[in-house]
Every structure is written in structure tokens, then in C-alpha cells.
CSV table of C-alpha atoms in Angstrom, one decimal:
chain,number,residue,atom,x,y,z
A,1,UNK,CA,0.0,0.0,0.0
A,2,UNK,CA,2.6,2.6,1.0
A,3,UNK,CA,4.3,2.0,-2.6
A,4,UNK,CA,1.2,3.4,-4.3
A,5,UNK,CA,0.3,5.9,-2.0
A,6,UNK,CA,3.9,7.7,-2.5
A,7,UNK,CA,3.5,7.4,-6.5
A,8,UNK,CA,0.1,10.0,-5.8
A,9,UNK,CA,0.7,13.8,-5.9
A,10,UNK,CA,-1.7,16.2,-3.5
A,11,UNK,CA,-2.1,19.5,-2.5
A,12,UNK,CA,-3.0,21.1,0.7
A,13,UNK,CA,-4.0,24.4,2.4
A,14,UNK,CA,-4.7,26.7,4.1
A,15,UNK,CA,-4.1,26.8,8.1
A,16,UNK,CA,-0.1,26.3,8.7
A,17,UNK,CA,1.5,28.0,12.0
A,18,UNK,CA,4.6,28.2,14.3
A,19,UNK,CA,4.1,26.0,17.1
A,20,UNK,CA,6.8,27.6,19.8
A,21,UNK,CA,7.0,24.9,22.3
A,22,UNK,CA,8.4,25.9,26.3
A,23,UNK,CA,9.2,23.4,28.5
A,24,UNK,CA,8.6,25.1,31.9
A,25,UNK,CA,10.8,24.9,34.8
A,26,UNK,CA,10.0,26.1,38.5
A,27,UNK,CA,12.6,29.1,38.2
A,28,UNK,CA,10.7,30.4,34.8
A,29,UNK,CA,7.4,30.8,36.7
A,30,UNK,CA,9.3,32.1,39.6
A,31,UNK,CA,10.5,35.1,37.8
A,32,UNK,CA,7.0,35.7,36.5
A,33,UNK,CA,5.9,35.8,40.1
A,34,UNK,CA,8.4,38.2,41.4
A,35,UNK,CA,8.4,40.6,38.3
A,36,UNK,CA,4.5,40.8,38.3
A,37,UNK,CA,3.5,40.5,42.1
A,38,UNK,CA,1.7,37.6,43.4
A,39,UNK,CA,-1.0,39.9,45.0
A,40,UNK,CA,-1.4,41.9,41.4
A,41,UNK,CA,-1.2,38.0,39.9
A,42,UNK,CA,-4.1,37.1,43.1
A,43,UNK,CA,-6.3,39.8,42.0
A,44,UNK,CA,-6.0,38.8,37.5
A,45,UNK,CA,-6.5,35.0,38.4
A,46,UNK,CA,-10.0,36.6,40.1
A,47,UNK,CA,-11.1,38.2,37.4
A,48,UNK,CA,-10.4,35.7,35.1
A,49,UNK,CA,-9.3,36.8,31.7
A,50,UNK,CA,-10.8,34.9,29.1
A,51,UNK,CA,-8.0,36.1,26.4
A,52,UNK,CA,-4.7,37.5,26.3
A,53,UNK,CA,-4.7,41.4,26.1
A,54,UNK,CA,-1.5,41.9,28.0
A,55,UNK,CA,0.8,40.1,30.2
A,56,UNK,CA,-0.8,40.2,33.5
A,57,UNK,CA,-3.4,38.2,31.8
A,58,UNK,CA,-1.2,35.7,30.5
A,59,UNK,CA,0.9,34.9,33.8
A,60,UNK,CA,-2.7,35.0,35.9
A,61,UNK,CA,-3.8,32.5,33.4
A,62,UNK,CA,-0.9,30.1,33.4
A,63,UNK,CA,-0.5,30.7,37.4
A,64,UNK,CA,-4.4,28.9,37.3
A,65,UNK,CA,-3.8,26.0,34.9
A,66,UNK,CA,-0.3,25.4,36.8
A,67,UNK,CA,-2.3,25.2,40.2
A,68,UNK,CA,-4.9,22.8,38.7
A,69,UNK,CA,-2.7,20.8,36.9
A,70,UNK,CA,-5.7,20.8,34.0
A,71,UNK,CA,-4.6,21.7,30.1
A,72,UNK,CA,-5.9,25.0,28.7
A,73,UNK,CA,-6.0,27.1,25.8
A,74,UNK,CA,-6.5,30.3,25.9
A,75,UNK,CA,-6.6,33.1,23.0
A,76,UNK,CA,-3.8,36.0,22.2
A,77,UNK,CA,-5.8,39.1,20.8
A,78,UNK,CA,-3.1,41.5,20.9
A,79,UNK,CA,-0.9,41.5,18.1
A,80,UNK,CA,1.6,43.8,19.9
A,81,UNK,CA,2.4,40.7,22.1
A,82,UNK,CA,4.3,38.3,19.9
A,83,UNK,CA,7.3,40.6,20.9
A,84,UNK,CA,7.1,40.5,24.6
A,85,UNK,CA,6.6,36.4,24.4
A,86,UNK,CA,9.8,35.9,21.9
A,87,UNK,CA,11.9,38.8,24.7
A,88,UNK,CA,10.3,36.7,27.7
A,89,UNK,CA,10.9,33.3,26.5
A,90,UNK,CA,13.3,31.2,25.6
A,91,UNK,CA,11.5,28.6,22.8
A,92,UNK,CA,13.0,25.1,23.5
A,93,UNK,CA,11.7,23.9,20.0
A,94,UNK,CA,9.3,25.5,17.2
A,95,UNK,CA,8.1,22.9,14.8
A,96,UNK,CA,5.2,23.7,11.9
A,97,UNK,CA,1.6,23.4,13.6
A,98,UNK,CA,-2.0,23.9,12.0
A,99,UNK,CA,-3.5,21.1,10.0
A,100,UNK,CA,-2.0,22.2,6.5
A,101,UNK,CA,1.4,22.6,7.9
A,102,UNK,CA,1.5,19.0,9.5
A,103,UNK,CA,-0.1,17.2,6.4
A,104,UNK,CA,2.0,19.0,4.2
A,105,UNK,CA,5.0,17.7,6.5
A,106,UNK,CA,4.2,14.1,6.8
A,107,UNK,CA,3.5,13.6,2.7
A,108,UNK,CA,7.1,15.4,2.0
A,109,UNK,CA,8.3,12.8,4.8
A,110,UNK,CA,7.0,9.5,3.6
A,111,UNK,CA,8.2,11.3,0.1
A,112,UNK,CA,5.0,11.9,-1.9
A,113,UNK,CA,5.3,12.2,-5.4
A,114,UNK,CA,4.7,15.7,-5.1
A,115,UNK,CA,3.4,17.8,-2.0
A,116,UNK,CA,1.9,21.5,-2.6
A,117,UNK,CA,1.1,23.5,0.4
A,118,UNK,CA,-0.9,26.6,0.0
A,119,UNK,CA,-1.4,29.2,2.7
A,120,UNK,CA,-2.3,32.8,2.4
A,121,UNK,CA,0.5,34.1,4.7
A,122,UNK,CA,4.3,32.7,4.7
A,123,UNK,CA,6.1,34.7,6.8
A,124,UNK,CA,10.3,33.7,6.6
A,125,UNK,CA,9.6,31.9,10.5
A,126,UNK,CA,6.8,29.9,8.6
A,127,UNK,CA,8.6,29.0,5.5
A,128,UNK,CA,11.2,27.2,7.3
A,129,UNK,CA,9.7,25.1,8.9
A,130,UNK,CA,8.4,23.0,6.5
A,131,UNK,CA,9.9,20.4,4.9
A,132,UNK,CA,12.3,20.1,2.2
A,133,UNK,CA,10.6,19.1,-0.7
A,134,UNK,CA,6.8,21.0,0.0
A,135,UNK,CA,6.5,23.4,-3.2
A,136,UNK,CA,4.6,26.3,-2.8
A,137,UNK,CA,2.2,28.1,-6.2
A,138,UNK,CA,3.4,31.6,-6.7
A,139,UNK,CA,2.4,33.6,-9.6
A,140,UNK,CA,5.4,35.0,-11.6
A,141,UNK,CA,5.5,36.8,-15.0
A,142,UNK,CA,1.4,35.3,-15.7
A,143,UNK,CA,2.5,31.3,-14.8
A,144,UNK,CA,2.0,29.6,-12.2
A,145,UNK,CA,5.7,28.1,-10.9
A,146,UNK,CA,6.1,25.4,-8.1
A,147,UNK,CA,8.5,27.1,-5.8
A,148,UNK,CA,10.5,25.5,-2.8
A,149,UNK,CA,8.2,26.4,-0.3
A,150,UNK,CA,11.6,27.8,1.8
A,151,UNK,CA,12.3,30.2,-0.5
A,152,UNK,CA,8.8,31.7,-1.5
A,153,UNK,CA,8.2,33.4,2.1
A,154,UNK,CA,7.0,37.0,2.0
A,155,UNK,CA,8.2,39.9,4.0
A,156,UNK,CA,5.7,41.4,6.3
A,157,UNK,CA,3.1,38.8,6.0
A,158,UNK,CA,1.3,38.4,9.2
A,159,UNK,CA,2.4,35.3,11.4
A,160,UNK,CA,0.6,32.9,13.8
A,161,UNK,CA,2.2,31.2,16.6
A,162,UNK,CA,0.4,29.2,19.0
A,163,UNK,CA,2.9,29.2,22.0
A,164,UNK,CA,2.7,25.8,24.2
A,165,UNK,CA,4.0,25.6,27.4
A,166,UNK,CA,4.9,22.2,29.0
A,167,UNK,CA,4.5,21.5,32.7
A,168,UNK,CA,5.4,18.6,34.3
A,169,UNK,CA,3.5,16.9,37.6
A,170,UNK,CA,5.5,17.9,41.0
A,171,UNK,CA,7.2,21.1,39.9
A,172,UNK,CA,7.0,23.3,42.9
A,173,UNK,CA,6.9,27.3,43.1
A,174,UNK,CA,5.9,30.0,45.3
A,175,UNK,CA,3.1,32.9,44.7
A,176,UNK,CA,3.6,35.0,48.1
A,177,UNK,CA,3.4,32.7,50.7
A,178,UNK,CA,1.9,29.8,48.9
A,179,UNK,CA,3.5,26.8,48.0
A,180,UNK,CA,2.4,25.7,45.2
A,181,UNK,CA,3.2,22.2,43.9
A,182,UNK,CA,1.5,21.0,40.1
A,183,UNK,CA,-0.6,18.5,40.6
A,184,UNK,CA,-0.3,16.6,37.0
A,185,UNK,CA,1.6,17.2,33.9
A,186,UNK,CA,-0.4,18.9,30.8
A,187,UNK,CA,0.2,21.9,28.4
A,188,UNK,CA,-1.2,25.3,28.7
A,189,UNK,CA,-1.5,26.7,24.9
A,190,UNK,CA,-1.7,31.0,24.3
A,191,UNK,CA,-3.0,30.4,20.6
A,192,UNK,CA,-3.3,33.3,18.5
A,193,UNK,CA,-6.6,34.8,17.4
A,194,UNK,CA,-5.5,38.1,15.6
A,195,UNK,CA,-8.1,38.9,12.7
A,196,UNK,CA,-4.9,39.4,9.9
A,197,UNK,CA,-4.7,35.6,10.0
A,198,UNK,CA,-8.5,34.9,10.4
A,199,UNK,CA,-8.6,35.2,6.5
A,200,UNK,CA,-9.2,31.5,4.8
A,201,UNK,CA,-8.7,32.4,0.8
A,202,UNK,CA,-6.9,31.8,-2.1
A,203,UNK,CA,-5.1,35.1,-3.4
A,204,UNK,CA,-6.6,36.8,-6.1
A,205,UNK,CA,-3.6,36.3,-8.2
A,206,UNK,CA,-3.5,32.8,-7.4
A,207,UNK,CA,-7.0,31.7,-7.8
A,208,UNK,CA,-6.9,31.7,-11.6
A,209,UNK,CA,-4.9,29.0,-11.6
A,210,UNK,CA,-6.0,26.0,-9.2
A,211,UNK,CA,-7.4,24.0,-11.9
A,212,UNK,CA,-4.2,23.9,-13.4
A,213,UNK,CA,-2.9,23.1,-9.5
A,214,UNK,CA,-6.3,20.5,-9.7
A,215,UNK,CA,-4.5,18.8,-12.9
A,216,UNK,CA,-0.8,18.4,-11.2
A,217,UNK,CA,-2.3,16.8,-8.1
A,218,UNK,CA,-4.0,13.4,-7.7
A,219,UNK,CA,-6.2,15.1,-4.4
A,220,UNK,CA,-6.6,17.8,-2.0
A,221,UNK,CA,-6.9,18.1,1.2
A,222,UNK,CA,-8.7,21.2,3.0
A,223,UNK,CA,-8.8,22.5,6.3
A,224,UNK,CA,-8.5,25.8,8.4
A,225,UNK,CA,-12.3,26.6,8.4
A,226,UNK,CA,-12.8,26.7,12.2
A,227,UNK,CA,-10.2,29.9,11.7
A,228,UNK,CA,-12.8,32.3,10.0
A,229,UNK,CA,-14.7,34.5,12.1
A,230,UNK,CA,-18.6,36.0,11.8
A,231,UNK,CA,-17.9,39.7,11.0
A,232,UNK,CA,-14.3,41.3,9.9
A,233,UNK,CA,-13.8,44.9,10.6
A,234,UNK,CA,-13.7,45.8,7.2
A,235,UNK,CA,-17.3,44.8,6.8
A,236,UNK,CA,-16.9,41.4,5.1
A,237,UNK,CA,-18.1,38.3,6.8
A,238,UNK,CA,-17.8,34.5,7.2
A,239,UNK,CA,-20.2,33.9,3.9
A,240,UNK,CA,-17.8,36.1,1.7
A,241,UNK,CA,-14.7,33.8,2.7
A,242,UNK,CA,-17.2,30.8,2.6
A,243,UNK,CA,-18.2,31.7,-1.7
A,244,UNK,CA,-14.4,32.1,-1.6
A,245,UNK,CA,-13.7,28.9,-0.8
A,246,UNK,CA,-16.8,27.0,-2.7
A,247,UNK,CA,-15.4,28.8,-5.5
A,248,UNK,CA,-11.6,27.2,-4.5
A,249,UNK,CA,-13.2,23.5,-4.3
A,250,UNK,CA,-15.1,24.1,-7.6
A,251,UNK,CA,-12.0,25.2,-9.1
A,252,UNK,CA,-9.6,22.4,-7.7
A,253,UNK,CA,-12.5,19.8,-8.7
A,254,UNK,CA,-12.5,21.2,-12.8
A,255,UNK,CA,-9.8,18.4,-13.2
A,256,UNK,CA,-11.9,15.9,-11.7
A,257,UNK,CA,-9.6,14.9,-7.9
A,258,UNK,CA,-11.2,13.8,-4.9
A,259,UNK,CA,-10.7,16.8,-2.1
A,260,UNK,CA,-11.1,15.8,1.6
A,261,UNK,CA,-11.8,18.3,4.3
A,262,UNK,CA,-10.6,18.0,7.6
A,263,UNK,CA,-12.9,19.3,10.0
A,264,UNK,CA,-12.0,20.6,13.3
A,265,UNK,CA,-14.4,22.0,16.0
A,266,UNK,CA,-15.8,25.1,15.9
A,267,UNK,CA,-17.1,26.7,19.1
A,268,UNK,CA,-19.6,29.3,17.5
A,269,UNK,CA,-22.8,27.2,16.5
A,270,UNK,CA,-24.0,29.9,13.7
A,271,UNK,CA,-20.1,29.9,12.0
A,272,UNK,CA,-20.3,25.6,12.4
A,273,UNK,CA,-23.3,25.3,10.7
A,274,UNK,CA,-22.6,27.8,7.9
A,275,UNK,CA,-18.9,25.7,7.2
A,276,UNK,CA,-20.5,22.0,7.2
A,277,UNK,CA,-23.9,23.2,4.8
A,278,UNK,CA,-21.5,25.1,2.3
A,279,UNK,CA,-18.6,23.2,2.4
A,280,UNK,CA,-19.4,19.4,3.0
A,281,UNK,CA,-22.0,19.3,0.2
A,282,UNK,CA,-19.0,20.0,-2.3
A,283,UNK,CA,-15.8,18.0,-1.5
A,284,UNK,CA,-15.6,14.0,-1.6
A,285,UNK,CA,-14.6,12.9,2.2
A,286,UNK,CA,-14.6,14.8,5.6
A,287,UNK,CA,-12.7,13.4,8.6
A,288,UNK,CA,-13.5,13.9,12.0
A,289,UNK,CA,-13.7,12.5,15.6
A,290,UNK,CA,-16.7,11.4,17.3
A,291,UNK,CA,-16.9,14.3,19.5
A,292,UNK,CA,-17.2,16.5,15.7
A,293,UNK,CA,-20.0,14.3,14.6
A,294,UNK,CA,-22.4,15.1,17.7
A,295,UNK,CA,-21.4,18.8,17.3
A,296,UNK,CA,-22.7,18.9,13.4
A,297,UNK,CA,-25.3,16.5,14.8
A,298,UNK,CA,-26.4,19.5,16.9
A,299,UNK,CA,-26.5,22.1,14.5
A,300,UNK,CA,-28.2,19.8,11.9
A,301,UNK,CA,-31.5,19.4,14.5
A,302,UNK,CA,-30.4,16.5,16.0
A,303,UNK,CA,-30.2,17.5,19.5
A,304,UNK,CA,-31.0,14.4,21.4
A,305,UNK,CA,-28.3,12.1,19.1
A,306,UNK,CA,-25.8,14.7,19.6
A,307,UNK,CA,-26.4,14.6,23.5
A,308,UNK,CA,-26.6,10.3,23.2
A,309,UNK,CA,-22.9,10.6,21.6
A,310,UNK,CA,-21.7,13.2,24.2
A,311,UNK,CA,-22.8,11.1,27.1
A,312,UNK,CA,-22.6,7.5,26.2
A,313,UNK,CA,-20.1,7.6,23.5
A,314,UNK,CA,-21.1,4.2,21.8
A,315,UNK,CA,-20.6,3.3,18.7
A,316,UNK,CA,-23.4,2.9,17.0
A,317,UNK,CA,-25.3,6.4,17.8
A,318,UNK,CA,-21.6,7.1,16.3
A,319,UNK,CA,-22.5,4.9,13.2
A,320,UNK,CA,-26.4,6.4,13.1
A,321,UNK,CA,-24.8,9.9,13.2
A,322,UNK,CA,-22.0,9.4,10.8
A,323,UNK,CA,-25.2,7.9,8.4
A,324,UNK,CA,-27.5,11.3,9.2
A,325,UNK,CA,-24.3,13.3,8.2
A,326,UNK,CA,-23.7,11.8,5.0
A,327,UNK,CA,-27.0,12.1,3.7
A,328,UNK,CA,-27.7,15.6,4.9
A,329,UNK,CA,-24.7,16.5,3.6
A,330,UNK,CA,-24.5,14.1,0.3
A,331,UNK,CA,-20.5,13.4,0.1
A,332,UNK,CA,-19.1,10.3,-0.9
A,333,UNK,CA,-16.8,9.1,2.5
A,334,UNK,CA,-17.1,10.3,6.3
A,335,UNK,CA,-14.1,9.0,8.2
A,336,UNK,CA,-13.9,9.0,11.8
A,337,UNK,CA,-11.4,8.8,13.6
A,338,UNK,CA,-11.4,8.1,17.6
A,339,UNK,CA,-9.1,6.7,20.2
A,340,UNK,CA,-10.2,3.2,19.9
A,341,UNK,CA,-11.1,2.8,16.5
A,342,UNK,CA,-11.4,4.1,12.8
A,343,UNK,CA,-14.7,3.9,10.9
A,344,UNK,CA,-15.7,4.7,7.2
A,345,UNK,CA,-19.1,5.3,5.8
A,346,UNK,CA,-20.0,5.2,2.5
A,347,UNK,CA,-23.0,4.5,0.3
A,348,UNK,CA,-23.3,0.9,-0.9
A,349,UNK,CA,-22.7,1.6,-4.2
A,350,UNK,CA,-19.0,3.1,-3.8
A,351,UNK,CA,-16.5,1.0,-5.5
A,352,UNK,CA,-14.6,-0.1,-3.2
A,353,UNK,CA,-15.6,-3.5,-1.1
A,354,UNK,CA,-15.5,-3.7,2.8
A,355,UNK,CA,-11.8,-5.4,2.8
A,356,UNK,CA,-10.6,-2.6,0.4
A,357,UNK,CA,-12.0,0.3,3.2
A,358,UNK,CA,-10.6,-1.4,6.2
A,359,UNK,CA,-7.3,-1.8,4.4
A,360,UNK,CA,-7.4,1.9,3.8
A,361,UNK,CA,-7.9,2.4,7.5
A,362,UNK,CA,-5.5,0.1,8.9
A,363,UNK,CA,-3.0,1.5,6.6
A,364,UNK,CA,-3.8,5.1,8.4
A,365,UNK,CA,-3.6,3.8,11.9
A,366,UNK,CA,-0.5,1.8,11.2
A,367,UNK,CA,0.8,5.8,9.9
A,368,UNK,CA,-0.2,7.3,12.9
A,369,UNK,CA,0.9,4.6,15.3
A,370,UNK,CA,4.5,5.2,13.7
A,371,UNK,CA,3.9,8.7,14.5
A,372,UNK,CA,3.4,8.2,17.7
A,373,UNK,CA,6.3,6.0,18.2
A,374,UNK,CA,8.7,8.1,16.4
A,375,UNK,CA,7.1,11.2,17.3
A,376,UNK,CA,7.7,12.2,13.4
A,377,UNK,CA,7.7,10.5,10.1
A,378,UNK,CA,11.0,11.5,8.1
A,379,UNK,CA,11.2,9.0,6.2
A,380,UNK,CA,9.0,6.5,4.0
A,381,UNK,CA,10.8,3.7,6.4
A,382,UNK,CA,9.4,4.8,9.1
A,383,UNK,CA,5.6,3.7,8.6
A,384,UNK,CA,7.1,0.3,9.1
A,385,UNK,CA,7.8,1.1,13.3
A,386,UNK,CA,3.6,1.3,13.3
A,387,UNK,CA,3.5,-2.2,11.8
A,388,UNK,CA,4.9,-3.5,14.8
A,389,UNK,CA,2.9,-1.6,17.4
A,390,UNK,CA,-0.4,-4.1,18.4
A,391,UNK,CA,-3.9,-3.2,17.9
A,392,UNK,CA,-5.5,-1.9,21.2
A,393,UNK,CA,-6.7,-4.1,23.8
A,394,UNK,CA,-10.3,-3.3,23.4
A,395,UNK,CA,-10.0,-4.7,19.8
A,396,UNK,CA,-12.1,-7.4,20.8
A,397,UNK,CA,-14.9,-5.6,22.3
A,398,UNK,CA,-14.9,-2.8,19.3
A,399,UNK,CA,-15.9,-5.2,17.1
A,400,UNK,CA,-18.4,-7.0,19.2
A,401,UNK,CA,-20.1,-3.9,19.5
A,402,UNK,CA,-20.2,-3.2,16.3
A,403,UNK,CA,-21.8,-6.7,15.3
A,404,UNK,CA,-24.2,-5.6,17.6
A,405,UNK,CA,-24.6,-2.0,16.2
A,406,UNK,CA,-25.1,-4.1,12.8
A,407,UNK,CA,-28.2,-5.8,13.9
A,408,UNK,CA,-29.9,-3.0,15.7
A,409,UNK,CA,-29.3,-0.1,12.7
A,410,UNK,CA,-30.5,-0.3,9.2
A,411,UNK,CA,-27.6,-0.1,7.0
A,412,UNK,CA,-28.6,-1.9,3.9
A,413,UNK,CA,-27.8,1.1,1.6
A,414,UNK,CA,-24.3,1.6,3.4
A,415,UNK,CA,-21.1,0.2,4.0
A,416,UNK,CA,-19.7,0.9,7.1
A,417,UNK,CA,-16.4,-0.6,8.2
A,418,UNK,CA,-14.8,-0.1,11.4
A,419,UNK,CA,-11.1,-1.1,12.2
A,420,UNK,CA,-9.6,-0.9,15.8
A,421,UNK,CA,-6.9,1.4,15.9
A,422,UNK,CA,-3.0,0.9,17.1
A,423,UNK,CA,-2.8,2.1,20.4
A,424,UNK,CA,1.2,3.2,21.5
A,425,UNK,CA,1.7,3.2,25.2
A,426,UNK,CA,3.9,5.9,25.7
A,427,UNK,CA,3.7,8.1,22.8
A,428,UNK,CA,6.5,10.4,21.8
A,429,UNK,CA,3.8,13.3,20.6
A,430,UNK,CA,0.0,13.3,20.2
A,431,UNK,CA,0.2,16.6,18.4
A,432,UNK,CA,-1.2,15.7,14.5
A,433,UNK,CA,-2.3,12.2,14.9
A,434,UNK,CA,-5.8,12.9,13.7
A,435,UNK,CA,-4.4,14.8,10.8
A,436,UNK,CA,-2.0,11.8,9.9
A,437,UNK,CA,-4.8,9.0,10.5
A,438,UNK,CA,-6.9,11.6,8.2
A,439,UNK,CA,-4.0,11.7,5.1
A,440,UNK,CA,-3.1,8.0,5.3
A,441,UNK,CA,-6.5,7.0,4.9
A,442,UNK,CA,-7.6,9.6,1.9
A,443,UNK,CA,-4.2,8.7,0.3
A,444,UNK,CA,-4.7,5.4,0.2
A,445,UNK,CA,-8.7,5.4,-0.5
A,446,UNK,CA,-7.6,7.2,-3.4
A,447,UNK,CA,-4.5,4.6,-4.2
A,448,UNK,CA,-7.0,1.9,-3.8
A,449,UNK,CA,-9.5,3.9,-6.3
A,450,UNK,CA,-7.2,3.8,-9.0
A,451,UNK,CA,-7.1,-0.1,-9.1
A,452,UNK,CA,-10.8,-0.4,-10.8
């Protein structure tokens, strides 16, 4: 399988970032305290910020999550910031984050054909983070070029880095007279949230030519929607981005490739049902986790489904949602992806059998569980290390329950497959794993296509 996945080209956009990663260390938080004041500190975590306007805020906000020892994300809205965070900080690693920026990576590391990787801002910190090998379209005397994505950066295009800082269990510090000790490990993230990077398009002097992008490429994979925002302050909205990028798909799709979104949650109910009823209806496959599929659930008027996945989490209100989605919708593929297995749903007549589909799916858990393992994939070698990492230990009862899910549901007009998933122990990194499950699967779906 992984021979003819890499013999496919694809292209990807639009959401890439700098992940700056911080490993924090008692005497780092420490200075915070002392520079700030652990009363002024007292007073912020009181109020509770709910995004990043200064620094106060920030310490106040890690100062809470260190305390409770729970991971948090909270949002940067003040541009002016990204200065006093690369003066304060010392980054211990940056490495590409956003979905685009991690497919993009792990297709130029198990050596694709050909990778292209769009996105509407590349500053120089961007750029070089990706891989070599990702090609980037510019525009150049009326042609469309494929440029080493390295060397096509732009000067004083806005950048996006989602800081993450690392704490570990039992690190102790004070805040005035309080000790305080962390009482597990977990990551609090400052993402940014600036509306110069809320923009999900295609540049104007780019647009022209994705059908000719469509021809070079064998599929696309889309994803960055859950960036856009309901109003803009210069009076467009999220439907003008959304006809921009119907009008992208339609584009890409003149050359007839399969395009697969990648959907990612979106908090703001009005903004998630606007992306899934213009967006799904167009592209091939979507790929999501079980906690996605009650969300569009619930903005599709299934309330009480949504609340049965939520709850109980079992698979087949999963399956009976998955089936509600794809007809709603009308797209070929849904996978999901979750922690104990990987399902597909199609409609009976798609050309590819039941063994073909779970092949597909164990050959993106096998992808991820090498991820895992490795903590990156450099090179096409590598997929090998998931070969050898078992299938989880609720294998067993996954598929009992979904014989069972099989008798209780009406799926004569469907196939739906489910494969357990690869579980590693001690992974290296969890950071992209739905994104890699998501590429291994449409990569080879589409390898698999090719052989009818």
C-alpha cells in the first residue's frame, strides 16, 4: 500500500502555523511571580481573563492551569504581544503546527510524489519550517511556478504562533506565601486569534490558476475553516470567505480529484453550521472524531443524538450519526477517527468492497501509530515502526459492539467498516495524529480507487 500511496501527488492548504514549544521549569514561573506581584497576579486570576490582552493576563492564566494541573487554551488578541513572548521566552523547539502545515510535513516525509502546500501568509519563520521538498504556487510573470516552499516566504506577511508551554507533575513554586506544587503534567497553549490571520482564501492572483494546480495533483486536502470568524472589521463576513472557498473547491474539482476536508471543532454554533452546509455538500470525504460528529449533529437538529454521543459515546449512535451526516450532507466518504477505532461510511454503491475500506484504515492507523512512536515521520521507512505496534486491547470488544450496532441499525444502503486502531503506550507526541490518521486514509482510499 505505501508503494502506491507515494507514487500520488496532493495538494494542501490553508491553516499552517509556528508552534513555539516551552518546556517550563520552576525558576521560569518564579521570575514571573516576582516581576508581576503575586497579589497583582491574586487579584487577575480573580477576574479571570478569558483572552490574552497583556501580560498580566497571561501569567494569571498560566499561574491557574499550573495550580490545577488541567490543560488550557486560551486566545492572544493583541498582536503587539508576539514581541514581549519571543523577549520573555526562551523557545525550546518551534516545529510547523495547524493542520495544512502538519499534512503537508508528513506527505514530503514519507516522500509523496509531489506535496503543494498553500497558505495565504508565509512569513520567513513559517517558510522554514516545513519540509524540504513542500512546493509552494506563486504567480510569476502570468504562470503559475512550483516554488521550494523555503524560498517563496514574503516579507511582512502576518504570522501565527500558538505558543505551548509544557508542565510537568511535582514542579513546585511560590506565589507569596503559597507553596504551590502542580498537581499533574499537561500543556497550557496561548493560541493566536488576531483577525490578519482569520482570512481563509486563495489570493486573487493565485485563484486563476487551481485547476491547473487540480491537474498536477491526484487530491486535495482542505482544512482551516474553524479559523474564519462572523464579522471582519472591514465589513466582510464569514459567507464572503465561505463563496471564496466553494469557489476554490469548484476550481480544484474542474480536473476531476477527490478533495477531503478535515474538520475541526468550531465553538460558534452559527459559523459551524454555515462551514459544514457550504462546504461538505461540495468536496468527496470529511474526517472527524466522534466528538465532531455530535457537534454537526447538533446544528443539523439533531439535539438528542448529539447529547446520546456526548454522554454515552457508543458506537453505533456514532455509526447512526456518521449515516445522518452523509446524507444531509451528500458526500461520498465520512471518516472518523477516535481513540479506539477508525470507521468509514460510505454509500453501498461506492467502488470499493468492505476489505478494500478497512485496508485503507489500517493502513492510516498503522501511519499514525509510527507517528506516535517516532514522534515524526522522516522517512517513508518509518511507517514500518507502526507495523509493529499491536492493535489496542479493546479490539475485541470494538468489534463486538459493532456486530451488535449491525443488527440494531438499518444499514442496507451503506457500507460501514470499522477497524480498531493501534494504540502506543507511551507516545512520543500526540500533536497531529488525527491529521495523519486523516492523510493516510484519503491517500490510500484514493490509491485503492485507482485499481478499478
Amino acid at each position: 500500500m505505501l508503494d502506491e500511496v507515494r507514487k500520488l501527488s496532493a495538494y494542501t492548504a490553508y491553516n499552517a502555523n509556528v508552534d513555539a514549544i516551552v518546556n517550563l521549569r520552576a525558576e521560569i514561573v518564579q521570575n514571573l511571580i516576582d516581576s508581576f506581584g503575586a497579589d497583582e497576579i491574586r487579584r487577575r486570576i480573580e477576574e479571570y481573563p478569558r483572552e490574552i490582552r497583556e501580560p498580566l493576563d497571561f501569567v494569571a492564566r498560566l499561574i491557574h492551569a499550573l495550580k490545577t494541573g488541567k490543560p488550557m487554551a486560551v486566545p492572544l488578541t493583541n498582536e503587539e504581544m508576539h514581541r514581549w513572548f519571543d523577549e520573555t521566552f526562551k523557545y525550546d523547539m518551534e516545529r510547523i503546527g495547524g493542520q495544512a502545515g502538519i499534512i503537508a510535513n508528513l506527505m514530503a516525509g514519507l516522500k509523496v510524489k509531489k506535496v503543494i502546500a498553500y497558505t495565504p501568509f508565509l512569513p520567513k519563520r513559517l517558510a522554514e519550517l516545513f519540509r524540504r521538498g513542500v512546493l509552494y504556487p506563486v504567480v510569476e510573470e502570468g504562470k503559475l511556478k512550483l516554488r521550494p516552499i523555503q524560498e517563496a516566504y514574503r516579507e511582512g506577511d502576518p504570522l501565527k504562533v500558538n505558543r505551548i508551554f509544557e508542565f510537568r507533575k511535582g514542579m513546585k513554586f511560590k506565589l507569596g506565601d503559597e507553596v504551590i506544587e502542580v498537581p499533574h503534567s499537561g500543556r497550557f497553549i496561548v493560541s493566536s486569534r488576531f483577525e490578519s490571520i482569520s482570512r481563509i482564501e486563495t489570493r486573487d492572483e493565485l485563484r486563476p490558476f487551481l485547476p491547473e494546480i487540480g491537474r498536477q495533483v491526484d487530491g486535495a486536502i482542505l482544512s482551516g475553516y474553524q479559523g474564519l470568524r462572523l464579522q471582519y472589521s472591514d465589513g466582510k463576513d464569514a459567507n464572503y470567505y465561505l463563496r471564496k472557498a466553494k469557489e476554490d473547491i469548484m476550481a480544484l474539482k474542474e480536473a476531476d480529484i477527490k478533495v477531503h476536508v478535515e474538520f475541526a471543532s468550531i465553538q460558534d454554533r452559527k459559523l459551524r453550521k454555515k462551514v459544514v452546509t457550504n462546504i461538505f455538500p461540495l468536496v468527496d470525504s470529511v474526517g472527524m472524531d466522534e466528538a465532531e460528529i455530535a457537534y454537526i449533529l447538533s446544528v443539523l437538529g439533531y439535539r438528542d443524538l448529539a447529547d446520546r454521543i456526548f454522554t454515552y459515546n457508543r458506537i453505533e449512535d456514532a455509526i447512526l450519526g456518521g449515516m445522518i451526516i452523509l446524507d444531509e450532507l451528500n458526500f461520498e466518504i465520512l471518516q472518523v477517527h477516535t481513540i479506539y477505532y477508525l470507521m468509514y461510511i460510505t454509500h453501498r454503491d461506492n467502488p470499493l468492497n468492505e476489505d478494500e475500506l478497512a485496508k485503507s484504515l489500517e493502513f492510516g492507523t498503522t501511519l499514525a501509530a509510527a507517528r506516535a512512536s517516532l514522534g515524526d515521520i522522516t522517512k517513508p521507512e518509518d511507517y514500518e515502526v507502526g507495523l509493529k505496534v499491536p492493535f489496542n486491547e479493546r479490539s475485541d470488544y470494538v468489534k463486538l459492539r459493532f456486530e451488535e450496532a449491525k443488527r440494531k441499525l438499518r444499514m442496507r444502503e451503506y457500507k460501514v467498516v470499522v477497524v480498531p486502531t493501534r494504540l502506543v503506550s507511551n507516545p512520543v507526541s500526540t500533536v497531529g495524529l488525527g491529521d495523519t490518521i486523516s492523510t493516510g486514509t484519503f491517500l490510500s482510499y484514493i490509491a485503492l480507487l485507482r485499481r478499478h
